[in-house]
Each structure stands twice: as C-alpha cells, then as structure tokens.
Amino acid sequence: MKNSEITSRDLKYIWHPCTQMKDHETLPLIPVKSAKGIWLEDFDGNRYIDSISSWWVNLFGHSNEYITKKLSEQAHTLEHVLLAGFTHEPAVRLAERLSKITPGNLNKVFFADNGSSAIEVALKMSYHAHLNRGESRPLFLSLTNSYHGETIGALSVGDVELYKKTYEPILIKSIQTPVPEDISEEAAYEAIKKLEEILKAQGDKISAMIVEPLVQCAGYMHMYHPVYLKLASELCKSYKIHFIADEIAVGFGRTGTMFACEQAGIVPDFMTLSKGLTGGYMPLAVVMTNDEIYSAFYCDYLEYKAFLHSHSYTGNPLGCSCANAVLDIFENEDVLRANRKKASWMEELLKPFESLENVKEVRQTGMIAAVELKGYKPEDRVNLKIFEFCLKNGVFVRPLGHVVYFMPPYIITYDEMHKMIETVYNAVKLLK
Ligand SMILES: *Cc1c(COP(=O)(O)O)cnc(C)c1O
C-alpha cells in the first residue's frame, strides 16, 4: 500500500481535528504506517522525527518495548471494568503512586479519560465543594492566553481566540487576569497587582483560579516566572479560592522537575494530569485533590452532595497499566537528570537562531523550547511553510502560528536533536 491510497480513502470519510479540511486539497496528509523511538514512518518508507511527541503525549518513544509489554499483559488479564462499585489493581496502584509523587497532600485521585474531561471535573468539583459548604461561587478565574482544552467548560476558562471566539455566546462565566508578559520576575509582580485588583472586587464570587504552571503550551509556548504561581496561590488561599494547576502538558518532567508546581514550591488544591501520563499510549487523565475537598462531599446519600460525574472509560485498566509502566521507568532510570543534560544540549543547539533577523526570541523551560519569529502576518502562513520544508527533510514540526517549538520524546539522542534543530534552522533561514 502507498501513501496516496490511504490518504484518498481517508479524505472520503475522516474529518480531522484542528484542521481546515480544505487545506488538504493541496497539503498531503501523512499516513503513518509504524513508529519506533522518535521516528514515524509512512507507507512510502519516508521517516520523520516526531519533534512534538505527537501533541506532547509521548515521553519514552513510540512502540516502547517496556510499556508495550505491560499493556499487552494487561490486555490479556482485564481490559476494562466500570469503576463505579468496582475497582482493579492497576487503578489502585496508580492512585497510590501518584499521591506519593505529586506535591503535598494531593492524595485523592478522580479518574477521567482525556485532558478536557479532567478540567471539567476539576471545575465542577471546585464549584460543588463550595456549594456543599454553603457558598455559591459562579465564576472561574484564569490567565489570559491560557488553554485548558476544548469542551465547553474547558474552553470557557481558556483564552486562545482561535479556538474560543466562535463559541463565546454559549460558554460559562469566567474572567481572565493577565499572564506575566515574559519570564522575568518583574513581569510576575506586575501581573500579581492585576490579580489583586480582581480578587478585591470579585474574590467572593470565584470558585477557582486555574493556571498552566510555568508554560502556556498551546498559548504559543509562553513562559513565566515561578514566583507568580507562589504569590497567586497565596492570594487565592486568602480569598478561599481553589487553585487548580493544569499540568496536563507540563507534568511528568517536561519542565525539568516532575511537576512544574515544584519549582514554585506550591501545593494546589487540584492538579490535572493527562498527556504524558500514559507515555502517549492510551487516553487517560486524573484529577488529584486533597482530603479537605473530598470531605466536602462525604455524607449520607440522601443529602445529595455526592460528586456524580462519570465517563464510560473512567480509570480504564489498559490506560492505568501504561501509566504504571511510565512511573516504573521514572523509578528505574534517572529520567529527570538525563533530561537536564538533554535540555542543555537543546539550549546550545538553539544558539544560532539568535542571530537570525526574523527571530524575535528563543525561550526554553526544561524539555520545551520555542523560537518566536517576527515580521509575519497570519496570511503568510509561515507555520505551513516551515512544516512542509521540514517534512521534506525528515523532521515533523507543527508550529503554532509564528512560533516553532520543540517538545521531543525524552529518549532523543544528541544526533537526532541536532538534525531536528538544524532542519528547522534551515527552514527559518530560508523564509522570506
Ligand atoms: C492538551 C491540554 C488540555 C486538554 O487535553 P485533551 O486531552 O486534549 O482534551 C488541557 N490543558 C492543557 C494545558 C493541555 O495542554
């Protein structure tokens, strides 16, 4: 079978995510036949470096032998059972382990099956916890330029115009406070002043503040200083507003620590995790919270205070077994230390970009790096030009508008990283 056969069959039936389908009149789809490590291979035998970990989910490479083995064993034992009234060992073990490795007292785990659903759970749980304690707080607070997923509730607390604007009239109530303008400490303090004003005016109406700690990934890889998290979480506490750390993209070592919150020394009231949780194998998500929130729901059934949210695939055993395999790898290998070295290679390899005239800024937090271009308008579609050039040269990148970024699987070697970055450098240099 050739690429062209698969793609023409595809376009008859499949409506792709995050895509203007008309683009595919000229832009070929890439049918992936197999993948190993950081390499994707199509039906014509072309190979591409997966420099964005397939939308940030893959940590330890495609077709990872260890995770595959654990998944396969689980599939032969118990593929799924409902989690209401039933339980299973992979979920129990995963919950125990997650509560040990997440910061502070996050020792209650609610399962969901994708990131957006985890956000819905955290928002509903926060609102409902206040309500069960006798307070109705109908608002949520988030940062400008934030992204928390695309179901209605998650979209409501997000602030990326491209995804949100169309649906504005049907969203739930939320307010945005400015994200620090850049990674400096001064910018963090400046943004805190605005947050203080909002809390003073509307603090008693807000259930929770939700943030992406350190890096707003879908928000063009915007990065900010950890002191903002520290001060914002303290302020929220003083207004009895829950603090939700959305670590769906930045959790599991992406920013240099296991969880980004650690760099600010904070313990949120809720932490949402997905993406890297299963190493890119299965859709799974969790909302971590504490005993205080949990106890707000704990009472006799007829008091109508229980959290009755559910998804069919809640806590799927296959997903949990992959997540346990991922945690095994973190336990058995010093992943964070190896990543520190890889992050420093990345920093070094990115230096040449700084002397390009069309580069505005190069920024990096751990294993996330971004090159922001300047002088282009949306209609120039530089993202497509860079994508196509790199693809021809064996590297898959998916720039966010005028921001090219690298978020490779952790198993990337020096030579692969060199090829990945050099190819993008050549693409950027050739842009007119
Ligand atoms: C991807 C993402 C989500 C949504 O997760 P999905 O599984 O795509 O629904 C939420 N928050 C952040 C920070 C994300 O990066």
CSV table of C-alpha atoms and ligand atoms in Angstrom, one decimal:
chain,number,residue,atom,x,y,z
A,1,MET,CA,0.0,0.0,0.0
A,2,LYS,CA,1.2,3.5,-0.9
A,3,ASN,CA,0.7,6.8,0.9
A,4,SER,CA,-1.7,8.1,-1.8
A,5,GLU,CA,-4.1,5.2,-1.5
A,6,ILE,CA,-4.5,5.6,2.3
A,7,THR,CA,-4.9,9.4,2.0
A,8,SER,CA,-7.5,9.3,-0.7
A,9,ARG,CA,-9.6,6.7,1.3
A,10,ASP,CA,-9.1,8.8,4.4
A,11,LEU,CA,-10.4,12.1,2.9
A,12,LYS,CA,-13.6,10.4,1.8
A,13,TYR,CA,-14.5,9.7,5.4
A,14,ILE,CA,-12.4,11.3,8.1
A,15,TRP,CA,-12.9,14.8,9.5
A,16,HIS,CA,-9.6,15.6,11.2
A,17,PRO,CA,-9.1,17.5,14.4
A,18,CYS,CA,-7.8,21.1,14.5
A,19,THR,CA,-7.9,21.2,10.7
A,20,GLN,CA,-9.4,23.3,7.9
A,21,MET,CA,-10.1,20.3,5.7
A,22,LYS,CA,-9.9,22.3,2.5
A,23,ASP,CA,-6.2,22.7,3.2
A,24,HIS,CA,-5.9,19.0,2.3
A,25,GLU,CA,-6.8,19.8,-1.4
A,26,THR,CA,-3.1,20.8,-1.7
A,27,LEU,CA,-1.5,19.7,1.5
A,28,PRO,CA,-1.0,15.9,1.7
A,29,LEU,CA,-1.9,14.0,4.9
A,30,ILE,CA,0.9,11.9,6.3
A,31,PRO,CA,-0.3,8.3,6.7
A,32,VAL,CA,1.9,6.7,9.4
A,33,LYS,CA,2.5,3.0,9.0
A,34,SER,CA,4.6,2.5,12.0
A,35,ALA,CA,6.7,4.3,14.6
A,36,LYS,CA,9.7,3.4,16.7
A,37,GLY,CA,11.5,5.6,19.2
A,38,ILE,CA,11.3,9.2,18.0
A,39,TRP,CA,10.8,8.1,14.3
A,40,LEU,CA,7.5,8.0,12.4
A,41,GLU,CA,7.5,6.0,9.1
A,42,ASP,CA,4.9,6.4,6.3
A,43,PHE,CA,3.7,3.9,3.7
A,44,ASP,CA,6.2,5.2,1.1
A,45,GLY,CA,9.1,4.5,3.5
A,46,ASN,CA,9.8,8.1,4.5
A,47,ARG,CA,10.9,8.7,8.1
A,48,TYR,CA,10.3,11.7,10.2
A,49,ILE,CA,11.5,12.8,13.7
A,50,ASP,CA,8.5,13.3,15.9
A,51,SER,CA,9.7,16.6,17.4
A,52,ILE,CA,6.5,17.4,19.2
A,53,SER,CA,5.9,14.0,20.8
A,54,SER,CA,2.7,13.5,18.9
A,55,TRP,CA,1.0,16.5,20.6
A,56,TRP,CA,3.1,16.3,23.7
A,57,VAL,CA,1.9,12.9,24.8
A,58,ASN,CA,4.9,10.7,24.1
A,59,LEU,CA,7.7,10.5,26.7
A,60,PHE,CA,9.7,7.4,26.1
A,61,GLY,CA,9.4,6.8,22.4
A,62,HIS,CA,6.9,5.1,20.1
A,63,SER,CA,6.5,1.3,20.4
A,64,ASN,CA,8.4,1.4,23.6
A,65,GLU,CA,9.1,-2.2,24.5
A,66,TYR,CA,8.5,-2.0,28.2
A,67,ILE,CA,5.2,-0.1,28.0
A,68,THR,CA,4.0,-2.3,25.2
A,69,LYS,CA,4.8,-5.4,27.2
A,70,LYS,CA,2.9,-4.1,30.3
A,71,LEU,CA,-0.1,-3.0,28.1
A,72,SER,CA,-0.2,-6.4,26.4
A,73,GLU,CA,-0.1,-8.3,29.7
A,74,GLN,CA,-2.9,-6.2,31.0
A,75,ALA,CA,-5.0,-6.7,27.8
A,76,HIS,CA,-4.7,-10.5,28.4
A,77,THR,CA,-5.9,-10.1,32.1
A,78,LEU,CA,-8.5,-7.3,32.3
A,79,GLU,CA,-9.2,-4.9,29.5
A,80,HIS,CA,-11.9,-2.9,31.2
A,81,VAL,CA,-14.4,-2.9,34.0
A,82,LEU,CA,-16.6,0.0,35.3
A,83,LEU,CA,-15.1,1.9,38.2
A,84,ALA,CA,-18.4,2.6,40.0
A,85,GLY,CA,-18.9,-0.1,42.6
A,86,PHE,CA,-15.8,-2.0,41.2
A,87,THR,CA,-12.1,-1.5,41.4
A,88,HIS,CA,-9.0,-3.0,39.9
A,89,GLU,CA,-5.3,-3.3,40.8
A,90,PRO,CA,-3.8,-1.1,38.1
A,91,ALA,CA,-6.0,1.9,39.2
A,92,VAL,CA,-5.3,1.3,42.9
A,93,ARG,CA,-1.6,1.0,42.3
A,94,LEU,CA,-1.5,4.1,40.1
A,95,ALA,CA,-3.5,6.2,42.6
A,96,GLU,CA,-1.2,5.2,45.4
A,97,ARG,CA,1.9,6.1,43.3
A,98,LEU,CA,0.5,9.4,42.0
A,99,SER,CA,-0.4,10.5,45.5
A,100,LYS,CA,3.2,9.8,46.6
A,101,ILE,CA,4.9,11.7,43.8
A,102,THR,CA,2.6,14.7,43.5
A,103,PRO,CA,3.3,17.7,45.8
A,104,GLY,CA,2.0,17.8,49.4
A,105,ASN,CA,-1.4,16.4,50.4
A,106,LEU,CA,-2.8,15.6,46.9
A,107,ASN,CA,-4.0,12.1,48.0
A,108,LYS,CA,-7.4,11.7,46.4
A,109,VAL,CA,-7.5,10.7,42.7
A,110,PHE,CA,-10.5,11.1,40.4
A,111,PHE,CA,-10.1,9.4,37.0
A,112,ALA,CA,-11.2,10.7,33.6
A,113,ASP,CA,-10.3,9.7,30.1
A,114,ASN,CA,-8.9,12.8,28.5
A,115,GLY,CA,-7.5,16.2,29.5
A,116,SER,CA,-10.6,18.3,28.8
A,117,SER,CA,-12.7,16.0,30.8
A,118,ALA,CA,-10.3,16.3,33.7
A,119,ILE,CA,-10.7,20.1,33.5
A,120,GLU,CA,-14.5,19.7,33.6
A,121,VAL,CA,-14.2,17.5,36.6
A,122,ALA,CA,-11.9,20.0,38.5
A,123,LEU,CA,-14.2,23.0,37.7
A,124,LYS,CA,-17.4,21.1,38.7
A,125,MET,CA,-15.7,19.7,41.8
A,126,SER,CA,-14.5,23.1,42.9
A,127,TYR,CA,-17.9,24.8,42.4
A,128,HIS,CA,-19.7,21.9,44.1
A,129,ALA,CA,-17.3,21.8,47.1
A,130,HIS,CA,-18.0,25.5,47.8
A,131,LEU,CA,-21.7,24.8,47.3
A,132,ASN,CA,-21.7,21.8,49.7
A,133,ARG,CA,-20.2,24.2,52.3
A,134,GLY,CA,-23.0,26.6,51.8
A,135,GLU,CA,-21.5,29.1,49.3
A,136,SER,CA,-22.4,29.6,45.7
A,137,ARG,CA,-19.4,31.0,43.7
A,138,PRO,CA,-20.4,31.0,40.0
A,139,LEU,CA,-17.2,32.4,38.5
A,140,PHE,CA,-13.9,30.9,37.4
A,141,LEU,CA,-10.7,32.8,37.0
A,142,SER,CA,-7.9,32.0,34.6
A,143,LEU,CA,-4.9,33.7,32.9
A,144,THR,CA,-5.0,35.5,29.5
A,145,ASN,CA,-3.6,33.4,26.7
A,146,SER,CA,-4.4,30.2,28.6
A,147,TYR,CA,-5.5,26.8,27.1
A,148,HIS,CA,-7.3,24.1,29.1
A,149,GLY,CA,-9.0,22.0,26.3
A,150,GLU,CA,-12.0,22.4,24.1
A,151,THR,CA,-15.1,21.0,25.7
A,152,ILE,CA,-17.5,23.8,26.7
A,153,GLY,CA,-16.3,24.3,30.3
A,154,ALA,CA,-12.6,23.9,29.4
A,155,LEU,CA,-12.9,26.3,26.5
A,156,SER,CA,-14.7,28.8,28.8
A,157,VAL,CA,-11.6,29.1,31.1
A,158,GLY,CA,-9.3,29.2,28.1
A,159,ASP,CA,-8.3,32.4,26.3
A,160,VAL,CA,-6.9,31.4,22.9
A,161,GLU,CA,-9.0,33.4,20.5
A,162,LEU,CA,-8.6,31.0,17.6
A,163,TYR,CA,-10.5,28.2,19.5
A,164,LYS,CA,-12.7,30.3,21.7
A,165,LYS,CA,-14.2,33.3,19.8
A,166,THR,CA,-16.8,31.4,17.7
A,167,TYR,CA,-18.3,29.8,20.8
A,168,GLU,CA,-18.3,32.8,23.1
A,169,PRO,CA,-22.1,33.2,23.4
A,170,ILE,CA,-22.5,29.6,24.7
A,171,LEU,CA,-19.7,29.5,27.2
A,172,ILE,CA,-19.9,29.5,31.0
A,173,LYS,CA,-18.9,32.6,33.1
A,174,SER,CA,-15.1,33.1,33.5
A,175,ILE,CA,-12.8,36.1,33.9
A,176,GLN,CA,-9.2,36.4,32.8
A,177,THR,CA,-6.3,38.1,34.6
A,178,PRO,CA,-3.2,39.0,32.7
A,179,VAL,CA,-0.5,36.4,32.5
A,180,PRO,CA,3.0,37.8,33.2
A,181,GLU,CA,4.3,39.4,30.0
A,182,ASP,CA,7.6,37.5,30.0
A,183,ILE,CA,9.7,35.2,32.1
A,184,SER,CA,11.2,38.0,34.2
A,185,GLU,CA,10.4,38.4,37.9
A,186,GLU,CA,9.3,42.0,37.4
A,187,ALA,CA,6.6,40.8,35.0
A,188,ALA,CA,5.4,38.4,37.5
A,189,TYR,CA,5.0,41.1,40.2
A,190,GLU,CA,3.3,43.4,37.7
A,191,ALA,CA,0.7,40.7,36.9
A,192,ILE,CA,0.1,40.0,40.6
A,193,LYS,CA,-1.0,43.6,41.0
A,194,LYS,CA,-3.8,43.0,38.5
A,195,LEU,CA,-4.8,39.7,40.1
A,196,GLU,CA,-5.1,41.5,43.5
A,197,GLU,CA,-7.5,44.1,42.0
A,198,ILE,CA,-9.7,41.4,40.5
A,199,LEU,CA,-9.8,39.4,43.8
A,200,LYS,CA,-10.6,42.5,45.8
A,201,ALA,CA,-13.6,43.3,43.5
A,202,GLN,CA,-14.9,39.8,42.8
A,203,GLY,CA,-13.0,37.3,45.1
A,204,ASP,CA,-16.1,36.1,46.9
A,205,LYS,CA,-17.8,35.1,43.6
A,206,ILE,CA,-14.9,33.0,42.3
A,207,SER,CA,-14.7,29.2,42.9
A,208,ALA,CA,-11.3,28.6,41.5
A,209,MET,CA,-8.3,30.0,39.7
A,210,ILE,CA,-6.9,27.7,37.0
A,211,VAL,CA,-3.4,28.0,35.5
A,212,GLU,CA,-1.0,26.2,33.4
A,213,PRO,CA,2.1,26.3,35.6
A,214,LEU,CA,5.3,27.9,34.0
A,215,VAL,CA,4.4,27.3,30.4
A,216,GLN,CA,1.3,28.1,28.4
A,217,CYS,CA,1.9,25.5,25.8
A,218,ALA,CA,-1.0,25.9,23.3
A,219,GLY,CA,-0.7,29.7,24.0
A,220,TYR,CA,2.4,29.9,21.8
A,221,MET,CA,4.7,28.4,24.4
A,222,HIS,CA,4.5,31.5,26.6
A,223,MET,CA,6.7,31.1,29.7
A,224,TYR,CA,6.6,32.9,33.0
A,225,HIS,CA,8.4,33.0,36.4
A,226,PRO,CA,7.5,30.6,39.2
A,227,VAL,CA,7.2,33.4,41.7
A,228,TYR,CA,3.9,34.2,40.0
A,229,LEU,CA,2.5,30.8,41.0
A,230,LYS,CA,3.6,31.2,44.5
A,231,LEU,CA,2.0,34.6,45.0
A,232,ALA,CA,-1.1,33.8,43.1
A,233,SER,CA,-1.7,30.6,45.1
A,234,GLU,CA,-1.2,32.5,48.3
A,235,LEU,CA,-3.6,35.2,47.3
A,236,CYS,CA,-6.2,32.6,46.2
A,237,LYS,CA,-5.9,30.9,49.6
A,238,SER,CA,-6.7,34.2,51.4
A,239,TYR,CA,-9.9,34.5,49.4
A,240,LYS,CA,-10.8,30.8,49.9
A,241,ILE,CA,-10.5,30.4,46.1
A,242,HIS,CA,-9.3,26.9,45.0
A,243,PHE,CA,-6.1,26.8,43.0
A,244,ILE,CA,-6.1,24.4,40.0
A,245,ALA,CA,-2.8,23.5,38.5
A,246,ASP,CA,-3.4,22.2,35.0
A,247,GLU,CA,-0.2,20.1,34.5
A,248,ILE,CA,-1.7,18.1,31.6
A,249,ALA,CA,1.0,19.3,29.3
A,250,VAL,CA,3.8,20.2,31.7
A,251,GLY,CA,3.6,17.3,34.1
A,252,PHE,CA,5.9,14.3,34.2
A,253,GLY,CA,9.3,16.0,33.8
A,254,ARG,CA,8.6,18.3,30.9
A,255,THR,CA,9.8,21.5,32.6
A,256,GLY,CA,12.8,20.0,34.4
A,257,THR,CA,11.0,18.8,37.6
A,258,MET,CA,8.5,16.0,37.9
A,259,PHE,CA,5.7,18.6,38.2
A,260,ALA,CA,6.1,22.3,37.3
A,261,CYS,CA,4.5,23.3,40.6
A,262,GLU,CA,7.5,22.1,42.4
A,263,GLN,CA,9.6,24.9,41.0
A,264,ALA,CA,7.3,27.4,42.8
A,265,GLY,CA,7.1,25.3,46.0
A,266,ILE,CA,3.3,25.3,45.9
A,267,VAL,CA,0.6,22.7,46.6
A,268,PRO,CA,-2.5,23.3,44.6
A,269,ASP,CA,-6.0,22.2,45.6
A,270,PHE,CA,-6.4,20.4,42.4
A,271,MET,CA,-3.9,19.1,39.9
A,272,THR,CA,-5.0,17.8,36.4
A,273,LEU,CA,-2.8,15.3,34.6
A,274,SER,CA,-3.1,13.6,31.2
A,275,LYS,CA,-1.0,13.5,28.0
A,276,GLY,CA,2.4,12.1,29.3
A,277,LEU,CA,0.6,10.2,32.0
A,278,THR,CA,0.4,7.0,29.8
A,279,GLY,CA,3.6,7.8,27.8
A,280,GLY,CA,1.4,8.5,24.8
A,281,TYR,CA,-0.2,5.1,24.7
A,282,MET,CA,-3.8,5.4,26.0
A,283,PRO,CA,-6.2,8.2,26.7
A,284,LEU,CA,-6.3,8.6,30.5
A,285,ALA,CA,-6.5,11.6,32.8
A,286,VAL,CA,-6.7,12.2,36.5
A,287,VAL,CA,-7.7,15.0,38.9
A,288,MET,CA,-5.7,15.0,42.1
A,289,THR,CA,-7.2,16.7,45.1
A,290,ASN,CA,-7.0,16.6,48.9
A,291,ASP,CA,-8.9,15.4,51.9
A,292,GLU,CA,-10.5,18.8,52.6
A,293,ILE,CA,-12.2,18.9,49.2
A,294,TYR,CA,-13.1,15.2,49.4
A,295,SER,CA,-14.7,15.6,52.8
A,296,ALA,CA,-17.0,18.3,51.5
A,297,PHE,CA,-18.8,15.6,49.5
A,298,TYR,CA,-18.7,12.8,52.1
A,299,CYS,CA,-22.1,12.3,53.8
A,300,ASP,CA,-25.2,10.2,53.7
A,301,TYR,CA,-26.6,9.5,50.2
A,302,LEU,CA,-29.8,11.4,50.6
A,303,GLU,CA,-28.1,14.7,51.3
A,304,TYR,CA,-27.4,14.9,47.6
A,305,LYS,CA,-23.9,16.1,48.0
A,306,ALA,CA,-22.0,13.3,46.1
A,307,PHE,CA,-20.0,14.0,43.0
A,308,LEU,CA,-21.9,12.1,40.4
A,309,HIS,CA,-19.7,12.8,37.4
A,310,SER,CA,-18.7,9.8,35.3
A,311,HIS,CA,-17.3,8.7,32.0
A,312,SER,CA,-17.7,5.2,30.5
A,313,TYR,CA,-14.0,4.6,30.3
A,314,THR,CA,-13.1,6.1,33.7
A,315,GLY,CA,-9.9,4.6,35.1
A,316,ASN,CA,-9.5,2.1,32.2
A,317,PRO,CA,-7.1,-0.7,33.2
A,318,LEU,CA,-5.1,-0.6,30.0
A,319,GLY,CA,-4.5,3.1,30.5
A,320,CYS,CA,-3.6,2.6,34.1
A,321,SER,CA,-1.2,-0.2,33.3
A,322,CYS,CA,0.6,2.1,30.8
A,323,ALA,CA,0.7,4.9,33.4
A,324,ASN,CA,2.2,2.4,35.9
A,325,ALA,CA,4.8,1.4,33.3
A,326,VAL,CA,5.7,5.1,32.8
A,327,LEU,CA,6.2,5.5,36.5
A,328,ASP,CA,8.3,2.3,36.6
A,329,ILE,CA,10.6,4.0,34.0
A,330,PHE,CA,10.8,7.1,36.1
A,331,GLU,CA,11.7,5.0,39.1
A,332,ASN,CA,14.2,2.8,37.4
A,333,GLU,CA,16.1,5.3,35.3
A,334,ASP,CA,17.2,8.8,36.4
A,335,VAL,CA,15.0,10.5,33.7
A,336,LEU,CA,15.0,14.0,35.2
A,337,ARG,CA,18.8,14.0,35.4
A,338,ALA,CA,19.2,12.8,31.8
A,339,ASN,CA,16.7,15.4,30.7
A,340,ARG,CA,18.7,18.2,32.4
A,341,LYS,CA,21.6,17.2,30.1
A,342,LYS,CA,19.4,17.0,27.1
A,343,ALA,CA,17.9,20.4,27.9
A,344,SER,CA,21.4,21.8,27.9
A,345,TRP,CA,22.1,20.3,24.5
A,346,MET,CA,19.0,21.9,23.3
A,347,GLU,CA,20.0,25.3,24.7
A,348,GLU,CA,23.3,25.0,23.0
A,349,LEU,CA,21.9,23.9,19.6
A,350,LEU,CA,19.4,26.7,19.6
A,351,LYS,CA,22.0,29.5,19.9
A,352,PRO,CA,22.4,30.0,16.1
A,353,PHE,CA,18.7,31.1,15.9
A,354,GLU,CA,19.5,34.2,17.9
A,355,SER,CA,21.4,35.8,15.1
A,356,LEU,CA,18.7,35.4,12.5
A,357,GLU,CA,16.9,38.6,11.6
A,358,ASN,CA,13.4,37.1,11.6
A,359,VAL,CA,13.8,35.6,15.1
A,360,LYS,CA,12.3,37.6,17.9
A,361,GLU,CA,13.0,35.4,20.8
A,362,VAL,CA,14.3,31.9,21.7
A,363,ARG,CA,12.9,30.6,25.0
A,364,GLN,CA,13.2,27.4,26.9
A,365,THR,CA,11.9,25.7,30.1
A,366,GLY,CA,13.4,22.2,30.5
A,367,MET,CA,12.5,20.0,27.6
A,368,ILE,CA,10.3,22.7,26.0
A,369,ALA,CA,11.9,25.1,23.6
A,370,ALA,CA,10.4,27.7,21.3
A,371,VAL,CA,11.6,30.0,18.6
A,372,GLU,CA,9.3,33.0,18.1
A,373,LEU,CA,9.5,34.7,14.6
A,374,LYS,CA,8.8,38.3,13.8
A,375,GLY,CA,7.7,40.2,10.8
A,376,TYR,CA,5.0,37.8,9.5
A,377,LYS,CA,1.2,38.1,9.3
A,378,PRO,CA,-1.2,35.2,9.8
A,379,GLU,CA,-1.9,35.1,6.0
A,380,ASP,CA,1.8,34.4,5.3
A,381,ARG,CA,1.2,31.0,6.9
A,382,VAL,CA,4.8,30.6,7.9
A,383,ASN,CA,3.8,27.7,10.0
A,384,LEU,CA,2.8,25.7,6.9
A,385,LYS,CA,6.0,26.7,5.0
A,386,ILE,CA,8.2,25.6,7.9
A,387,PHE,CA,6.2,22.4,8.3
A,388,GLU,CA,6.5,21.5,4.6
A,389,PHE,CA,10.2,22.3,4.4
A,390,CYS,CA,11.0,20.2,7.5
A,391,LEU,CA,8.8,17.3,6.4
A,392,LYS,CA,10.7,17.0,3.1
A,393,ASN,CA,13.9,16.8,5.2
A,394,GLY,CA,12.7,14.2,7.7
A,395,VAL,CA,11.5,16.2,10.6
A,396,PHE,CA,7.9,16.7,11.7
A,397,VAL,CA,7.2,20.0,13.4
A,398,ARG,CA,3.9,21.7,13.9
A,399,PRO,CA,4.5,25.4,14.6
A,400,LEU,CA,1.9,27.4,16.5
A,401,GLY,CA,1.4,30.3,14.1
A,402,HIS,CA,4.7,32.2,14.1
A,403,VAL,CA,6.2,30.1,17.0
A,404,VAL,CA,8.2,27.0,16.1
A,405,TYR,CA,8.7,24.7,19.1
A,406,PHE,CA,10.4,21.6,20.2
A,407,MET,CA,9.0,19.1,22.6
A,408,PRO,CA,10.7,15.8,21.7
A,409,PRO,CA,10.3,12.5,23.4
A,410,TYR,CA,12.8,12.2,26.3
A,411,ILE,CA,14.7,9.4,24.6
A,412,ILE,CA,16.0,11.6,21.8
A,413,THR,CA,19.8,11.3,21.2
A,414,TYR,CA,22.2,14.1,20.6
A,415,ASP,CA,22.5,13.4,16.8
A,416,GLU,CA,18.7,13.3,16.5
A,417,MET,CA,18.3,16.5,18.3
A,418,HIS,CA,21.0,18.1,16.2
A,419,LYS,CA,19.2,17.0,13.0
A,420,MET,CA,15.8,18.2,14.3
A,421,ILE,CA,17.1,21.7,15.3
A,422,GLU,CA,19.3,22.2,12.3
A,423,THR,CA,16.5,21.3,9.9
A,424,VAL,CA,14.2,23.9,11.5
A,425,TYR,CA,17.1,26.4,11.4
A,426,ASN,CA,17.4,25.9,7.7
A,427,ALA,CA,13.7,26.3,7.2
A,428,VAL,CA,13.6,29.6,9.2
A,429,LYS,CA,16.6,30.9,7.4
A,430,LEU,CA,15.0,30.3,4.0
A,431,LEU,CA,11.8,32.1,4.9
A,432,LYS,CA,11.1,35.3,3.0
B,1,LIG,C1,-4.0,19.3,25.9
B,1,LIG,C2,-4.3,20.1,27.1
B,1,LIG,C3,-5.6,20.0,27.6
B,1,LIG,C4,-6.7,19.2,27.0
B,1,LIG,O1,-6.4,17.8,27.0
B,1,LIG,P1,-7.1,16.9,25.9
B,1,LIG,O2,-6.8,15.5,26.3
B,1,LIG,O3,-6.6,17.3,24.6
B,1,LIG,O4,-8.6,17.2,26.0
B,1,LIG,C5,-5.9,20.7,28.8
B,1,LIG,N1,-4.9,21.5,29.3
B,1,LIG,C6,-3.7,21.7,28.8
B,1,LIG,C7,-2.7,22.5,29.5
B,1,LIG,C8,-3.4,21.0,27.6
B,1,LIG,O5,-2.2,21.2,27.1
